[in-house]
Amino acid sequence: MLQRLREDKALQGLLLIAPTLLWMIVLLIIPLILTLVVSFGRRAPDGGVIFTFTLDNYIRLLGLQPDCLNPFACFDPLYVSILFRSLSLAFNTTVIVILLAYPLAYFIARAPHERRNTFLFLVLVPLWTNFVIRVYAWMMLLRTQGAINGVLGWLAGLLGIPFTPLEMLYTPGAVLVGMVYEFLPFMILPIYTSLEKIDPSLYEAAADLGANALKTFWRVTLPLSLPGVVAGTILVFVPVMGTFVVSDLLGGKQVILVGNLIQRQFLDARDPTFGSAASLVLMVLTLIVTLFYTRKFGFGKEIVV
Amino acid sequence: MSVYAVELRDVVKTFHTPEGGTINAVDHVDMQIRHGEFFSMLGSSGCGKTTSLRMIAGFEWPTSGEVFIDGEPQGHKPPFQRKVNTVFQSYALFQHMTVFQNVAFGLEMDKVPPEEIKRRVGEALAMVKLTGLEKRYPRQLSGGQQQRVALARALVKRPKVLLLDEPLGALDLKLRKEMQLELKTLQREVGITFVFVTHDQEEALSMSDRIAVMSYGKVMQVGTPVEIYERPRNKFVADFIGETNLLDGTVRSVDGNSLTVFVPALNAEVRALHQGAFHAGQEVSLSIRPEKIRLVEKPTECANCFPAQVKQVAYIGADTRVIAQVVQAQLRVWEQNMVSTLDPDAYFQQNEQAWALLPPENLLALPVE
């Protein structure tokens, strides 16, 4: 047996992937199939699932009603607008995160060798605290009686200006700030990695051939670091599309995203069939956007993080 | 046009060491490189040759002193404002650009019109024999081809001076020899001044019009390959270039170009050449190349000849390398194998007795540092 294991490369490979494969089958593939099956079912009055084959849930998601013959008369934009809001929030978050992360990653990558690890460590420190707790911290900052309003009020008092506390919590802006904060490290790290890999003599070569700093950045640094930006975008865009904690805590009832919709279908509305349909639509939508994006910017090469 | 293509005037470059001290990587260097010359800077790693090159390119600025290119002081000009281009040791090709885009890059930076770029890139690639590979990416090329792209990319800008930082270091021996010849031919064709940095003395000797031998940030000697090898100025150059035997002694008398030196190891006075200012009583080192000592069974005439015993023999094809005990000195002697024969008696044997001839014209007196 041991002898066979030594010689059989395929068997070795199988053994190596077996634990993860099992894990993925039990916790990803099977639940996914169940979700698909449930999404075609009908909600039972007690909150259970009647297994059948109907597209009602998907039709509802599109804002139509199964029995309605005139789509213009009974179109309800609620769910479509939630999807659209999630997409645009994910897009905005990603763009802001790139704009913030790139200069920082660039700074770290060009810092002296012995200091880089310290900077990277500082980038990672927030991740030591639980995700939800950090969102709570933002609530403390953004509340009407929170830290930011406190400081602003104190300053206004000093200057003798009348001050009404800003309404920051439970706004789309608060959700955006929270998302950007949460996902910034996931953009910094891959961009840093790809910047750090660039041979410094390429900068010298560009300068030698007549490129100033700006042109060198535009023609050499940026294209060579694009794989890091692409990887970071996937690491940020995909979770932002699905997260519901940030919008739940910082957006309240004002900002409902697909993640919140799905969560409520399962827990509050007790309609797992509609929740499943929404989950799958979210997944497919994310997949399409990601594929389109990597095709366009990933140069068809594998993404090395 | 100024007298020199490149001139370094009393240039110093000081670096900080990790221990908190400072070190002069380039230490008061003066160097004049003529127009159209193939000029090499030769030395082992850390001798300051690459730092000197980088100061000409503008990647480093002198701590003191001045670099002149075509007579113009460069001061703190950035690389992109200098009329020189560099071929990097690592080639530093842009991996995300094709061969064409790599070579075109420098012309695009100069805002050369597209049609002219196309023509000049084509010419440059033809010059380095890469026509047809325009659309390849650097990773799809062999090391030698990448080297040529780097060369074309620098030459296409028609620089006043081309700087080459150990450009052949990464190539295997055979390819390196080929490229040495090609580079030399190319340099003659384009007529551009080449400043070539290398640690390979054979490479420097075979390609250069003139060589600067450097050590610890200082220029030890500048001269043609023949001057460097045949008339080294000091012990360092004599020892660094090729192989040599050094004999210490005291000057007894000076007579024009020759002098008489008492060498304790030979327990005799020998006659030698000199090219400096020496006076009687001065300590000197005599340098003689292994191939310039003759070992004979019986001397016909005897100027500087001494009894010798063969200690070790190594037959290496072109010549036989002998270590001979000459009085109290151990000397390396290379005897060329002039006649084709299988007869072992044609070559010296271990423990054989012979005479060593040290012709005065091959003995060079050098100052003791």
Short mmCIF file of C-alpha atoms in Angstrom, two decimals, chain A residues 41-42 53-71 74-76 79 274:
data_model
loop_
_atom_site.label_atom_id
_atom_site.label_comp_id
_atom_site.label_asym_id
_atom_site.label_seq_id
_atom_site.Cartn_x
_atom_site.Cartn_y
_atom_site.Cartn_z
CA GLY A 41 -40.06 25.66 -4.55
CA ARG A 42 -43.02 27.40 -2.96
CA PHE A 53 -40.88 23.57 -9.90
CA THR A 54 -41.97 27.15 -10.27
CA LEU A 55 -40.18 30.30 -11.43
CA ASP A 56 -42.39 32.51 -9.25
CA ASN A 57 -39.54 33.54 -6.96
CA TYR A 58 -37.40 34.70 -9.86
CA ILE A 59 -40.32 36.51 -11.48
CA ARG A 60 -40.96 38.32 -8.20
CA LEU A 61 -37.30 39.31 -7.98
CA LEU A 62 -37.58 40.97 -11.37
CA GLY A 63 -40.45 43.06 -9.96
CA LEU A 64 -43.26 41.24 -11.79
CA GLN A 65 -46.15 39.13 -10.57
CA PRO A 66 -46.71 35.60 -11.83
CA ASP A 67 -50.35 36.18 -12.73
CA CYS A 68 -49.96 39.68 -14.07
CA LEU A 69 -50.25 39.85 -17.83
CA ASN A 70 -49.23 43.46 -18.34
CA PRO A 71 -45.65 43.87 -17.09
CA CYS A 74 -47.66 45.75 -12.15
CA PHE A 75 -43.89 46.35 -12.24
CA ASP A 76 -42.54 46.74 -8.72
CA TYR A 79 -36.00 44.18 -5.58
CA PHE A 274 -37.43 33.57 -2.18
#
